[in-house]
Amino acid sequence: MEQVYNFSAGPSMLPKEVLEKAQKEMLNYGDTGQSIMEMSHRSKEYYEIHNEAKKIFCEIMNIPNNYKVLMLQGGGSLQFSMVPMNLFKNGCADYAVTGYWADKAAIEAKKHLKVNRVLGSEDKKFSYIPKFDKSALSKDADYFHITTNNTIYGTRYIEIPITEEIPLVADMSSNILSESYDVSKFGLIYAAAQKNMGTSGVTFVIINENLIEKSLDFLPSAMSYETHSKNDSIYNTPPTYSIYISMLVCKWIKNNGGVEHINKLNEEKAKILYDCLDESKIFYGTAEKKFRSIMNVVFLSKSKEIDEKFISEAYKEGLINLKGHKSIGGMRASIYNAMPIEGIKKLVKFMKNFEYENKSI
Amino acid sequence: MEQVYNFSAGPSMLPKEVLEKAQKEMLNYGDTGQSIMEMSHRSKEYYEIHNEAKKIFCEIMNIPNNYKVLMLQGGGSLQFSMVPMNLFKNGCADYAVTGYWADKAAIEAKKHLKVNRVLGSEDKKFSYIPKFDKSALSKDADYFHITTNNTIYGTRYIEIPITEEIPLVADMSSNILSESYDVSKFGLIYAAAQKNMGTSGVTFVIINENLIEKSLDFLPSAMSYETHSKNDSIYNTPPTYSIYISMLVCKWIKNNGGVEHINKLNEEKAKILYDCLDESKIFYGTAEKKFRSIMNVVFLSKSKEIDEKFISEAYKEGLINLKGHKSIGGMRASIYNAMPIEGIKKLVKFMKNFEYENKSI
């Protein structure tokens, strides 16, 4: 197959420049005579890559000095447990269940503390984000957990809650670096890299220093923010190659006008696709317009049969991985930073043709 | 720098053929139009790689059918916690502390159950492996934990303990696939990939099915062998690229005569280096001869100054990462599967020259 446009929810497309650079450096990084994969994680050469990844990430995310950045293993799923295990104080936390992954996070947290489900949107099949209301939060909540972008239902927070004394924790796995955020509003942000900032195997955690405390006695060292912070994410062998790829992706964002510019492009890309949906007579988007994600565009047709026909014909055109998540069905076009506008245009053109050719069904 | 020989304890050298293949396939794997890093972990294309990695690994390790293979994140360090958290029954376990990492494993386990330190070798600075004696084990031990090869002190088990009804758990991170083992003697084996079977980011676990039980309620799903086993290591996004590299390494072993043949080569390689040490008047090995590791050759000279001079002059010759671990000092040459015999010969030649040139000191 030639160039394909991969609409997978993640892992997903990477910038071509990133892959080309990785290819070029595969056997000999710089003048070291080694592949990055062969480098000792305690070597000067690797340290430079490790620090560069952190540095550029901080720069493009505009992360204040009183925050630490950790690069960890285990994915978002391990963070679902690390967050409650590390931030445990009063033993309760509030979770805004606005989608599939938010629900998973709440379920995992419940193993360690009392979970209050507040400001969720299950009542309308996760098609919106409830208006924030501080009084809905528990007085003694150790933190309030949100999912800034809901990959499966295609919604996102258009306004970040101001939680004041209660630390705001955000799973940003599916939209980190896609729009500008004021990090100072958050206590902790985590994001697995494989959607918008690299390949799988590394998860970025941004944590306010005042949340890093002495770990509880039973906490595994490999799950302690304190341990990882003290050891600058080299407590044990880090996922070096995944960190290198994230470094290249961050550099690519920086060289392409930074997050602000990427944000504009993302809005433009999403608009083309949503406009097409709004004009369509056979497709419709599932999320309330106001809360539409600019990363994951979820839509359905009139029937399962049409969905399947659409997905399979699109595949033949090199428009791949358009199948929606099993919990909602239909289609999902994930259009992360690395999806070029040409991919969106090709998809829209295909949708219009498909609609024309199938107008009788 | 041209070709270097990298004696790092891990991550370390990879077979050149593996890196060349990875380079070639970086932008377009097979005929998919995608990089492996871009592939959805739920795609047919990725499944094939995932299953191939497992299949070849089982083949070259000769793993019986009643064992499951898991490919997980978190490194050996997370296994230090996952083992006690998953195998907990009576609430106690025996640990043979024969080195630095064995000690770390015991320390982490102690957070979750009672740890009995038995058959350790701290009394002689971890320079040997005590003779196994079944009566030293606790009657109610949930398992007995050993470290088959001690990376830092350069020793290894030359005989695997027969523990009968007590499951034997082994950290094989530093010598997996370097010599043939009878897997049926073990209840569980784990090995982080970055020393002998790939790059960092993935850890292989081989577990007897009868040890996979319903997880305790508090156990994070991402740390449950039951969960990972049920989901064939795709409970959440696996470290896809690291798994791909391990697949290539396993294939390389298979194509090069399998573990048995590699074992012979490793013994030959180690012998050249140990012979040199035994003949030397300024270098000496630290491990008792009988228990010498064929993966990590640890040696010291008469003084710290000579050590430093040796390490820095070797570096200039492209013999890199020979510095020993801080806990023992001196030198360590890690000579994993991918270290070519030419690397050993070059090191030995350099050692002899160094000795000749420094005979007066």
XYZ file of C-alpha atoms in Angstrom:
722
model
C 0.000 0.000 0.000
C 1.183 3.526 -0.743
C 0.760 6.496 1.609
C -2.179 5.750 3.874
C -4.042 8.119 6.157
C -4.350 6.391 9.473
C -7.315 7.540 11.569
C -6.529 5.154 14.416
C -7.337 6.360 17.934
C -3.771 5.538 18.902
C -1.077 4.538 18.285
C -1.560 6.666 15.225
C 0.227 8.724 12.616
C 3.597 10.248 13.317
C 5.068 13.162 11.392
C 6.991 11.850 8.398
C 10.001 13.988 9.336
C 10.142 12.241 12.698
C 10.183 8.792 11.144
C 12.780 9.837 8.589
C 15.041 11.223 11.275
C 14.639 8.045 13.372
C 15.426 5.954 10.333
C 18.550 7.937 9.551
C 19.830 7.696 13.115
C 18.903 4.042 13.684
C 22.395 2.537 13.486
C 24.500 5.486 14.495
C 23.164 8.342 16.604
C 25.175 11.499 16.117
C 28.771 10.372 16.143
C 28.392 7.780 18.874
C 28.707 4.621 16.786
C 25.598 3.302 18.561
C 21.879 3.079 18.079
C 19.894 4.897 20.742
C 18.382 1.517 21.576
C 21.850 0.268 22.525
C 22.782 3.169 24.768
C 23.223 2.710 28.461
C 20.560 4.775 30.217
C 23.352 6.058 32.459
C 25.472 7.323 29.560
C 26.116 10.965 28.752
C 24.744 10.397 25.268
C 21.411 9.120 26.523
C 21.134 11.780 29.250
C 21.251 14.416 26.559
C 18.285 12.895 24.735
C 16.395 12.392 28.002
C 16.925 15.982 29.072
C 16.202 17.365 25.624
C 12.834 15.547 25.575
C 11.928 17.071 28.921
C 13.223 20.512 28.040
C 11.393 20.913 24.730
C 8.222 19.448 26.212
C 8.337 22.023 29.040
C 8.980 24.760 26.525
C 6.111 23.978 24.169
C 3.686 23.256 27.037
C 4.883 26.392 28.831
C 5.237 24.461 32.090
C 5.914 26.622 35.182
C 9.110 26.019 37.177
C 7.315 24.580 40.180
C 6.225 21.541 38.193
C 8.178 18.349 37.558
C 7.957 16.326 34.364
C 8.222 12.546 34.670
C 8.556 10.083 31.790
C 7.202 6.732 32.934
C 6.138 3.294 31.797
C 2.745 1.622 32.114
C 0.479 3.851 30.015
C -2.551 5.811 31.125
C -3.869 2.632 32.753
C -1.066 2.539 35.304
C -1.667 6.239 36.014
C -5.273 5.356 36.880
C -3.723 3.592 39.900
C -0.665 5.738 40.521
C -2.745 8.895 40.899
C -4.869 7.633 43.840
C -1.979 5.679 45.383
C 0.255 8.756 45.380
C -2.206 11.555 46.087
C -4.041 9.715 48.884
C -4.532 11.965 51.941
C -8.115 12.073 53.189
C -8.943 8.964 51.237
C -11.540 10.305 48.836
C -11.521 11.819 45.379
C -14.025 13.228 42.886
C -14.207 11.881 39.356
C -16.042 13.498 36.448
C -17.075 10.493 34.411
C -17.510 11.942 30.937
C -16.518 8.917 28.893
C -15.175 5.417 28.703
C -11.675 6.116 29.976
C -12.871 8.482 32.692
C -15.016 5.603 33.905
C -12.051 3.225 33.859
C -10.013 5.740 35.854
C -12.762 5.967 38.472
C -13.088 2.176 38.703
C -9.357 1.728 39.276
C -9.212 4.550 41.826
C -11.984 2.918 43.842
C -9.563 0.151 44.754
C -7.618 2.644 46.829
C -9.976 5.378 48.019
C -13.598 6.491 48.142
C -14.636 7.745 44.725
C -17.396 10.288 44.275
C -18.736 10.461 40.755
C -19.637 14.083 40.129
C -20.334 16.216 37.053
C -20.530 13.222 34.744
C -22.442 12.865 31.505
C -23.568 9.273 31.422
C -27.188 10.493 31.448
C -26.838 11.514 27.799
C -24.499 8.810 26.584
C -21.438 10.950 27.233
C -22.375 13.361 24.456
C -21.547 16.523 26.416
C -19.491 17.979 29.260
C -21.493 19.205 32.273
C -21.035 22.800 33.354
C -18.537 23.012 36.178
C -19.913 23.822 39.589
C -17.474 23.995 42.449
C -20.188 23.135 44.983
C -20.531 19.707 43.415
C -17.056 18.764 44.677
C -16.509 17.038 48.004
C -15.050 19.253 50.720
C -12.386 16.728 51.616
C -11.556 15.509 48.096
C -7.870 14.724 47.656
C -8.270 15.768 44.029
C -10.776 16.202 41.203
C -10.138 14.052 38.133
C -11.181 14.976 34.608
C -10.455 13.658 31.127
C -9.839 16.720 28.967
C -10.729 14.921 25.736
C -12.905 11.851 25.493
C -11.470 9.710 22.724
C -14.378 7.329 22.342
C -17.324 9.746 22.514
C -15.512 12.626 20.819
C -16.082 15.372 23.371
C -13.762 17.740 25.156
C -13.693 20.290 27.940
C -13.898 23.718 26.372
C -13.252 25.354 29.720
C -10.955 24.050 32.413
C -12.605 23.928 35.876
C -11.180 26.266 38.503
C -10.990 23.989 41.507
C -9.061 26.330 43.805
C -7.699 24.407 46.826
C -8.626 21.011 45.397
C -5.920 19.772 43.012
C -7.196 19.245 39.472
C -5.917 16.041 37.902
C -6.312 15.558 34.159
C -5.918 12.630 31.841
C -4.754 14.438 28.708
C -3.723 11.314 26.788
C -5.799 12.089 23.739
C -5.271 15.805 23.326
C -1.992 16.815 24.910
C -0.094 19.295 22.732
C -3.119 19.763 20.486
C -4.259 22.959 22.154
C -2.783 25.437 24.637
C -3.451 24.827 28.299
C -2.556 26.886 31.336
C -0.681 24.214 33.278
C -0.836 26.255 36.487
C -4.551 25.429 36.745
C -3.687 21.738 37.201
C -2.199 19.793 40.067
C -1.271 16.903 37.834
C -1.549 16.088 34.135
C -0.777 12.720 32.587
C -0.688 11.590 28.993
C 0.347 8.368 27.340
C 2.443 9.330 24.323
C 0.987 7.117 21.616
C -1.801 9.396 20.454
C -0.357 12.821 20.057
C 3.244 12.845 21.133
C 5.050 9.750 20.020
C 4.873 6.004 20.130
C 3.615 3.754 22.914
C 5.699 2.812 25.942
C 6.106 6.197 27.610
C 3.661 8.292 29.615
C 4.338 11.910 30.502
C 3.349 13.187 33.937
C 3.401 16.867 34.866
C 3.071 17.312 38.596
C 3.025 20.334 40.857
C 5.941 19.950 43.272
C 3.671 20.474 46.245
C 1.867 17.211 45.393
C 5.075 15.177 45.555
C 5.202 13.857 49.077
C 6.748 10.964 50.903
C 5.133 7.831 49.521
C 3.013 5.543 51.645
C 4.951 2.540 52.951
C 3.225 -0.055 50.815
C 3.693 1.839 47.551
C 5.962 0.041 45.059
C 8.994 2.204 44.313
C 8.306 1.878 40.603
C 4.905 3.511 41.188
C 6.046 6.381 43.376
C 6.100 9.912 41.955
C 8.537 10.763 44.733
C 10.960 8.044 43.624
C 10.729 8.915 39.941
C 11.032 12.614 40.636
C 14.122 12.169 42.830
C 15.704 10.020 40.138
C 14.740 12.260 37.242
C 12.746 9.386 35.633
C 15.814 7.148 35.634
C 15.004 5.169 38.793
C 15.140 2.104 36.587
C 15.801 1.751 32.865
C 13.410 4.158 31.158
C 11.772 3.369 27.805
C 14.636 5.119 26.060
C 13.574 4.766 22.459
C 9.990 5.890 23.116
C 11.380 8.935 24.934
C 13.602 9.685 21.949
C 10.612 9.541 19.579
C 8.646 11.883 21.863
C 11.619 14.234 21.831
C 11.540 14.273 18.030
C 7.767 14.898 18.026
C 8.106 17.789 20.498
C 10.872 19.251 18.346
C 8.638 18.930 15.288
C 5.888 20.853 17.088
C 8.345 23.528 18.157
C 9.660 23.887 14.613
C 6.128 24.138 13.280
C 5.030 27.169 15.208
C 4.467 25.573 18.590
C 1.246 24.371 20.191
C -0.601 27.613 19.422
C -0.072 27.217 15.703
C -0.815 23.459 15.788
C -4.018 24.305 17.662
C -5.169 26.568 14.833
C -4.431 23.886 12.276
C -6.302 21.318 14.368
C -9.360 23.566 14.525
C -9.222 24.088 10.801
C -8.898 20.331 10.191
C -11.769 19.497 12.543
C -14.006 22.175 10.999
C -13.670 20.676 7.516
C -14.814 17.323 8.831
C -17.623 18.619 11.064
C -18.915 20.854 8.260
C -19.137 17.789 6.083
C -21.079 15.935 8.786
C -23.439 18.860 9.312
C -24.236 18.972 5.609
C -24.626 15.229 5.279
C -27.941 13.426 5.018
C -26.585 9.998 5.922
C -23.934 10.755 8.516
C -24.331 12.552 11.805
C -21.969 13.431 14.638
C -22.742 12.115 18.117
C -21.282 14.838 20.339
C -23.101 18.055 21.194
C -21.684 20.736 18.906
C -20.363 22.903 21.714
C -18.260 20.081 23.117
C -16.964 18.558 19.917
C -13.476 17.174 20.156
C -10.943 18.466 17.658
C -9.027 15.191 17.969
C -11.640 12.458 17.644
C -14.569 12.955 15.304
C -17.228 10.376 16.078
C -20.079 9.839 13.635
C -22.687 7.301 12.663
C -24.744 6.575 9.589
C -28.316 5.394 9.421
C -27.442 1.729 9.830
C -24.749 -0.729 10.803
C -24.635 -2.014 7.241
C -23.843 1.405 5.836
C -21.204 1.894 8.551
C -19.519 -1.326 7.563
C -19.682 -0.596 3.858
C -18.231 2.854 4.455
C -15.370 1.573 6.604
C -14.423 -1.161 4.194
C -14.560 1.028 1.091
C -12.596 3.768 2.821
C -9.933 1.210 3.715
C -9.433 0.390 0.057
C -8.748 4.082 -0.572
C -6.019 4.140 2.080
C -8.267 5.785 4.676
C -7.714 3.285 7.431
C -8.850 2.556 10.987
C -12.120 4.467 10.748
C -14.119 1.950 12.760
C -15.675 3.388 15.908
C -15.144 1.945 19.369
C -17.365 -1.028 20.200
C -19.150 0.892 22.940
C -20.612 3.423 20.485
C -20.181 1.798 17.061
C -20.169 3.746 13.802
C -17.067 5.603 12.748
C -14.333 7.536 14.447
C -11.782 9.667 12.664
C -8.923 10.432 15.006
C -7.146 13.443 13.614
C -4.214 14.048 15.897
C -1.479 16.612 15.307
C 0.342 14.459 12.784
C -2.667 13.958 10.503
C -2.045 16.242 7.524
C -4.893 18.392 6.236
C -4.668 16.414 2.984
C -5.860 13.357 4.899
C -8.964 15.207 6.079
C -9.666 16.540 2.609
C -9.343 13.083 1.127
C -11.712 11.690 3.765
C -14.291 14.417 3.173
C -14.112 13.919 -0.571
C -14.599 10.204 -0.044
C -17.561 10.787 2.310
C -19.265 13.028 -0.226
C -18.757 10.512 -3.025
C -19.966 7.710 -0.805
C -23.082 9.677 0.092
C -23.764 10.442 -3.564
C -23.304 6.824 -4.603
C -25.413 5.528 -1.755
C -28.179 8.105 -1.747
C -30.789 5.465 -2.423
C -30.016 3.362 0.650
C 33.102 7.323 16.124
C 33.220 4.220 13.946
C 32.045 0.780 15.074
C 32.218 0.628 18.838
C 32.016 -2.364 21.120
C 29.569 -1.499 23.840
C 30.094 -3.392 27.101
C 27.198 -1.665 28.839
C 25.235 -3.732 31.368
C 22.052 -2.756 29.531
C 20.622 -1.378 27.371
C 23.450 -2.780 25.319
C 24.443 -3.973 21.880
C 21.844 -5.260 19.461
C 22.609 -7.482 16.486
C 23.430 -5.312 13.484
C 20.972 -7.276 11.327
C 18.185 -6.349 13.747
C 18.967 -2.657 13.526
C 19.259 -2.790 9.744
C 15.905 -4.518 9.444
C 14.286 -1.987 11.785
C 15.815 0.830 9.780
C 14.540 -0.568 6.520
C 11.010 -1.026 7.852
C 10.820 2.272 9.741
C 8.487 4.147 7.374
C 6.658 1.272 5.760
C 6.290 -2.110 7.420
C 5.638 -4.838 4.899
C 3.146 -3.361 2.505
C 1.085 -1.529 5.103
C 2.068 2.035 4.271
C 2.685 2.565 7.989
C 5.472 2.499 10.507
C 5.004 -0.084 13.242
C 5.030 2.844 15.665
C 1.911 4.197 13.965
C -0.085 0.977 14.021
C -3.168 0.597 16.124
C -2.493 -2.069 18.722
C -5.876 -3.525 17.752
C -4.982 -3.861 14.062
C -4.431 -7.144 12.250
C -0.989 -5.917 11.197
C 0.131 -5.331 14.754
C -1.414 -8.571 16.072
C 0.788 -10.482 13.676
C 3.930 -8.914 15.087
C 2.694 -9.367 18.665
C 1.943 -13.043 18.117
C 5.111 -13.645 16.167
C 7.185 -12.236 19.042
C 5.472 -14.584 21.477
C 5.621 -17.579 19.174
C 9.328 -17.392 18.357
C 10.159 -16.646 21.981
C 8.271 -19.777 23.082
C 10.009 -21.767 20.401
C 13.579 -20.778 21.234
C 12.960 -21.004 25.004
C 11.164 -24.314 24.511
C 8.304 -23.179 26.739
C 5.768 -25.890 27.676
C 2.123 -25.404 26.701
C 0.925 -24.910 30.249
C 2.812 -21.638 30.514
C 1.661 -18.189 29.402
C 3.954 -15.519 28.025
C 3.162 -11.903 28.885
C 4.816 -8.834 27.402
C 4.513 -5.999 29.890
C 5.697 -2.524 30.765
C 7.511 -1.351 33.880
C 10.806 -3.237 33.714
C 12.180 -5.720 36.219
C 11.507 -3.160 38.946
C 7.747 -3.356 38.497
C 8.016 -7.160 38.530
C 9.652 -6.878 41.958
C 6.205 -5.702 43.111
C 3.948 -7.605 40.732
C 5.375 -10.966 41.796
C 4.445 -10.656 45.504
C 1.194 -8.799 44.781
C 0.027 -11.544 42.411
C 1.437 -14.672 44.043
C 0.379 -13.729 47.586
C -1.341 -16.648 49.348
C 0.106 -17.415 52.790
C 1.787 -14.046 52.883
C 5.416 -15.065 52.991
C 8.142 -15.739 50.455
C 11.795 -16.795 50.438
C 14.423 -14.708 48.661
C 17.952 -15.786 47.819
C 19.831 -12.524 48.002
C 22.853 -13.187 45.802
C 23.406 -9.683 44.494
C 22.295 -6.103 44.165
C 19.094 -6.713 42.203
C 18.120 -9.759 44.261
C 18.343 -7.472 47.282
C 16.163 -4.840 45.590
C 13.593 -7.515 44.738
C 13.477 -8.634 48.389
C 13.132 -5.045 49.637
C 10.182 -4.355 47.346
C 8.485 -7.661 48.174
C 8.662 -6.823 51.882
C 6.081 -4.092 51.300
C 3.518 -6.794 50.589
C 4.478 -9.947 52.465
C 6.903 -11.446 54.967
C 10.261 -11.977 53.298
C 12.697 -14.634 54.490
C 16.209 -14.132 53.229
C 17.656 -17.584 52.674
C 20.632 -19.019 50.779
C 22.155 -15.598 50.150
C 25.786 -14.719 49.609
C 26.254 -11.348 51.229
C 28.743 -12.912 53.651
C 31.339 -13.036 50.868
C 30.405 -9.882 48.986
C 28.140 -11.776 46.616
C 31.059 -13.565 45.007
C 29.390 -16.982 44.913
C 26.060 -18.852 44.831
C 25.281 -20.951 47.939
C 24.536 -24.633 47.460
C 20.812 -25.213 47.330
C 19.274 -26.914 50.316
C 15.543 -27.460 50.258
C 15.361 -27.517 54.065
C 16.395 -23.844 54.108
C 13.063 -22.874 52.552
C 10.024 -21.898 54.634
C 7.295 -24.528 54.765
C 4.596 -21.994 53.911
C 6.521 -19.936 51.355
C 4.341 -18.703 48.501
C 7.427 -18.912 46.305
C 11.224 -18.947 46.278
C 12.867 -16.101 44.355
C 16.275 -16.299 42.712
C 18.236 -14.161 40.287
C 19.759 -16.529 37.764
C 22.555 -14.149 36.813
C 23.864 -11.353 38.990
C 24.757 -8.491 36.676
C 26.717 -6.414 39.138
C 28.782 -9.092 40.886
C 29.151 -11.292 37.806
C 27.914 -14.598 39.204
C 25.303 -17.074 38.051
C 23.454 -20.173 39.169
C 25.117 -23.145 37.546
C 22.366 -25.430 38.799
C 18.700 -24.558 39.083
C 17.215 -25.404 42.506
C 14.556 -28.116 42.559
C 11.958 -26.586 44.834
C 9.203 -29.181 44.308
C 5.883 -27.862 45.633
C 7.180 -24.339 46.207
C 7.043 -22.315 42.981
C 10.454 -21.122 41.820
C 10.452 -17.518 40.617
C 13.450 -16.238 38.668
C 14.612 -12.832 37.587
C 16.361 -13.736 34.349
C 16.784 -10.175 33.091
C 20.502 -10.416 32.545
C 20.863 -13.864 31.046
C 17.634 -14.866 29.373
C 18.247 -16.560 26.018
C 21.956 -16.808 26.732
C 21.812 -20.423 27.904
C 19.251 -23.230 27.797
C 16.907 -23.545 30.745
C 14.273 -26.145 31.501
C 11.305 -23.822 31.935
C 9.235 -26.538 33.607
C 11.406 -26.180 36.714
C 10.109 -22.649 37.219
C 6.785 -21.272 38.354
C 7.523 -17.855 36.922
C 10.376 -16.247 35.003
C 10.669 -12.559 34.228
C 13.158 -10.623 32.169
C 13.367 -7.012 31.090
C 14.331 -7.027 27.425
C 17.083 -4.419 27.318
C 20.016 -6.657 28.137
C 19.715 -9.741 26.023
C 16.556 -9.609 24.009
C 15.843 -6.173 22.691
C 15.506 -2.587 23.759
C 14.015 -1.194 26.966
C 10.292 -0.753 27.527
C 9.135 -4.356 27.504
C 9.465 -7.109 30.094
C 8.749 -10.749 29.305
C 6.984 -12.870 31.908
C 6.646 -16.638 31.598
C 4.143 -17.969 34.075
C 2.791 -21.420 34.832
C -0.966 -21.277 34.279
C -1.617 -22.714 37.715
C -0.144 -19.566 39.264
C -2.590 -17.291 37.465
C -5.440 -16.800 39.883
C -8.112 -14.246 40.525
C -6.364 -11.064 41.582
C -6.767 -9.569 45.021
C -9.335 -6.768 45.088
C -6.901 -3.941 45.634
C -4.575 -4.973 42.806
C -4.403 -2.423 39.972
C -5.632 -4.039 36.749
C -2.454 -2.933 35.001
C -0.465 -5.005 37.530
C -2.533 -8.160 37.393
C -1.135 -11.247 35.658
C -4.715 -12.475 35.389
C -5.788 -9.340 33.510
C -2.799 -9.357 31.174
C -3.130 -13.062 30.540
C -6.856 -12.809 29.726
C -6.118 -9.966 27.338
C -3.088 -11.550 25.724
C -0.888 -8.617 26.864
C -3.137 -6.111 25.100
C -5.158 -5.013 28.130
C -3.932 -1.526 27.367
C -1.641 -0.260 24.623
C 1.456 -2.441 24.764
C 4.952 -1.089 24.061
C 4.543 -2.074 20.432
C 7.889 -1.015 19.044
C 9.871 -2.633 21.857
C 7.939 -5.850 21.266
C 8.768 -5.649 17.565
C 12.479 -5.280 18.332
C 12.331 -8.284 20.681
C 10.640 -10.238 17.910
C 13.528 -9.409 15.584
C 16.080 -10.406 18.230
C 14.333 -13.740 18.861
C 14.259 -14.365 15.128
C 17.962 -13.581 14.939
C 18.657 -16.155 17.659
C 16.526 -18.724 15.899
C 18.321 -18.118 12.604
C 21.674 -18.410 14.333
C 21.271 -21.910 15.675
C 18.971 -21.185 18.591
C 19.790 -20.754 22.262
C 21.930 -23.891 22.406
C 24.304 -22.609 19.767
C 24.336 -19.082 21.225
C 25.143 -20.671 24.600
C 28.253 -22.315 23.171
C 29.374 -19.056 21.613
C 28.781 -17.257 24.898
C 30.915 -19.769 26.766
C 33.652 -19.398 24.207
C 33.495 -15.611 24.441
C 33.547 -15.648 28.246
C 36.453 -18.114 28.331
C 38.668 -15.828 26.234
C 38.091 -13.018 28.685
C 38.422 -15.067 31.872
C 41.600 -16.716 30.564
C 43.063 -13.278 30.061
C 42.129 -12.325 33.616
C 43.596 -15.508 35.035
C 46.885 -14.855 33.271
C 47.020 -11.195 34.201
C 49.212 -9.749 36.924
C 47.301 -6.505 37.287
C 43.660 -7.550 36.768
C 41.662 -10.076 38.715
C 38.096 -11.342 38.546
C 35.892 -10.948 41.618
C 33.560 -13.945 41.300
C 34.456 -17.442 42.447
C 35.513 -19.356 39.346
C 32.795 -21.949 39.620
C 30.047 -19.329 39.574
C 31.421 -16.999 36.969
C 28.770 -15.332 34.832
C 29.100 -15.750 31.098
C 27.255 -12.450 30.612
C 28.937 -10.008 32.974
C 32.653 -10.245 33.564
C 33.579 -8.218 36.618
C 37.225 -7.426 37.323
C 39.399 -5.022 39.241
C 42.962 -3.837 39.021
C 45.342 -3.043 41.837
C 44.066 0.511 42.274
C 41.314 2.944 41.457
C 43.765 5.026 39.461
C 44.631 2.111 37.178
C 40.920 1.293 36.800
C 40.199 4.823 35.669
C 43.136 4.951 33.308
C 42.091 1.636 31.801
C 38.468 2.685 31.320
C 39.344 5.983 29.730
C 41.984 4.558 27.380
C 39.672 1.710 26.381
C 36.978 4.268 25.551
C 39.295 5.958 23.072
C 39.705 2.611 21.321
C 35.932 2.211 20.939
C 35.657 -0.218 23.876
C 32.975 1.620 25.775
C 31.010 1.397 29.016
C 33.541 -0.751 30.851
C 33.100 1.034 34.164
C 31.943 -1.245 36.974
C 28.872 -0.594 39.094
C 29.412 1.857 41.946
C 28.748 -0.829 44.551
C 31.820 -2.840 43.530
C 33.914 -0.456 41.427
C 36.525 -1.585 38.923
C 35.454 -2.813 35.521
C 32.579 -4.790 34.113
C 32.437 -6.163 30.604
C 28.889 -7.144 29.751
C 29.064 -9.549 26.881
C 25.499 -10.371 25.988
C 24.404 -12.431 22.998
C 24.847 -9.567 20.558
C 28.474 -8.867 21.480
C 30.527 -10.316 18.620
C 33.582 -12.394 19.432
C 35.648 -9.718 17.677
C 34.682 -7.339 20.474
C 36.044 -9.728 23.084
C 39.244 -10.281 21.140
C 39.769 -6.574 20.762
C 39.223 -6.070 24.485
C 41.650 -8.845 25.403
C 44.272 -7.464 23.053
C 43.812 -4.052 24.583
C 44.075 -5.472 28.133
C 47.338 -7.236 27.304
C 48.805 -4.126 25.719
C 47.663 -2.058 28.670
C 49.275 -4.478 31.086
C 52.526 -4.431 29.143
C 52.625 -0.659 28.953
C 51.774 -0.296 32.618
C 53.861 -3.069 34.075
C 55.842 -0.649 36.197
C 52.824 0.724 38.048
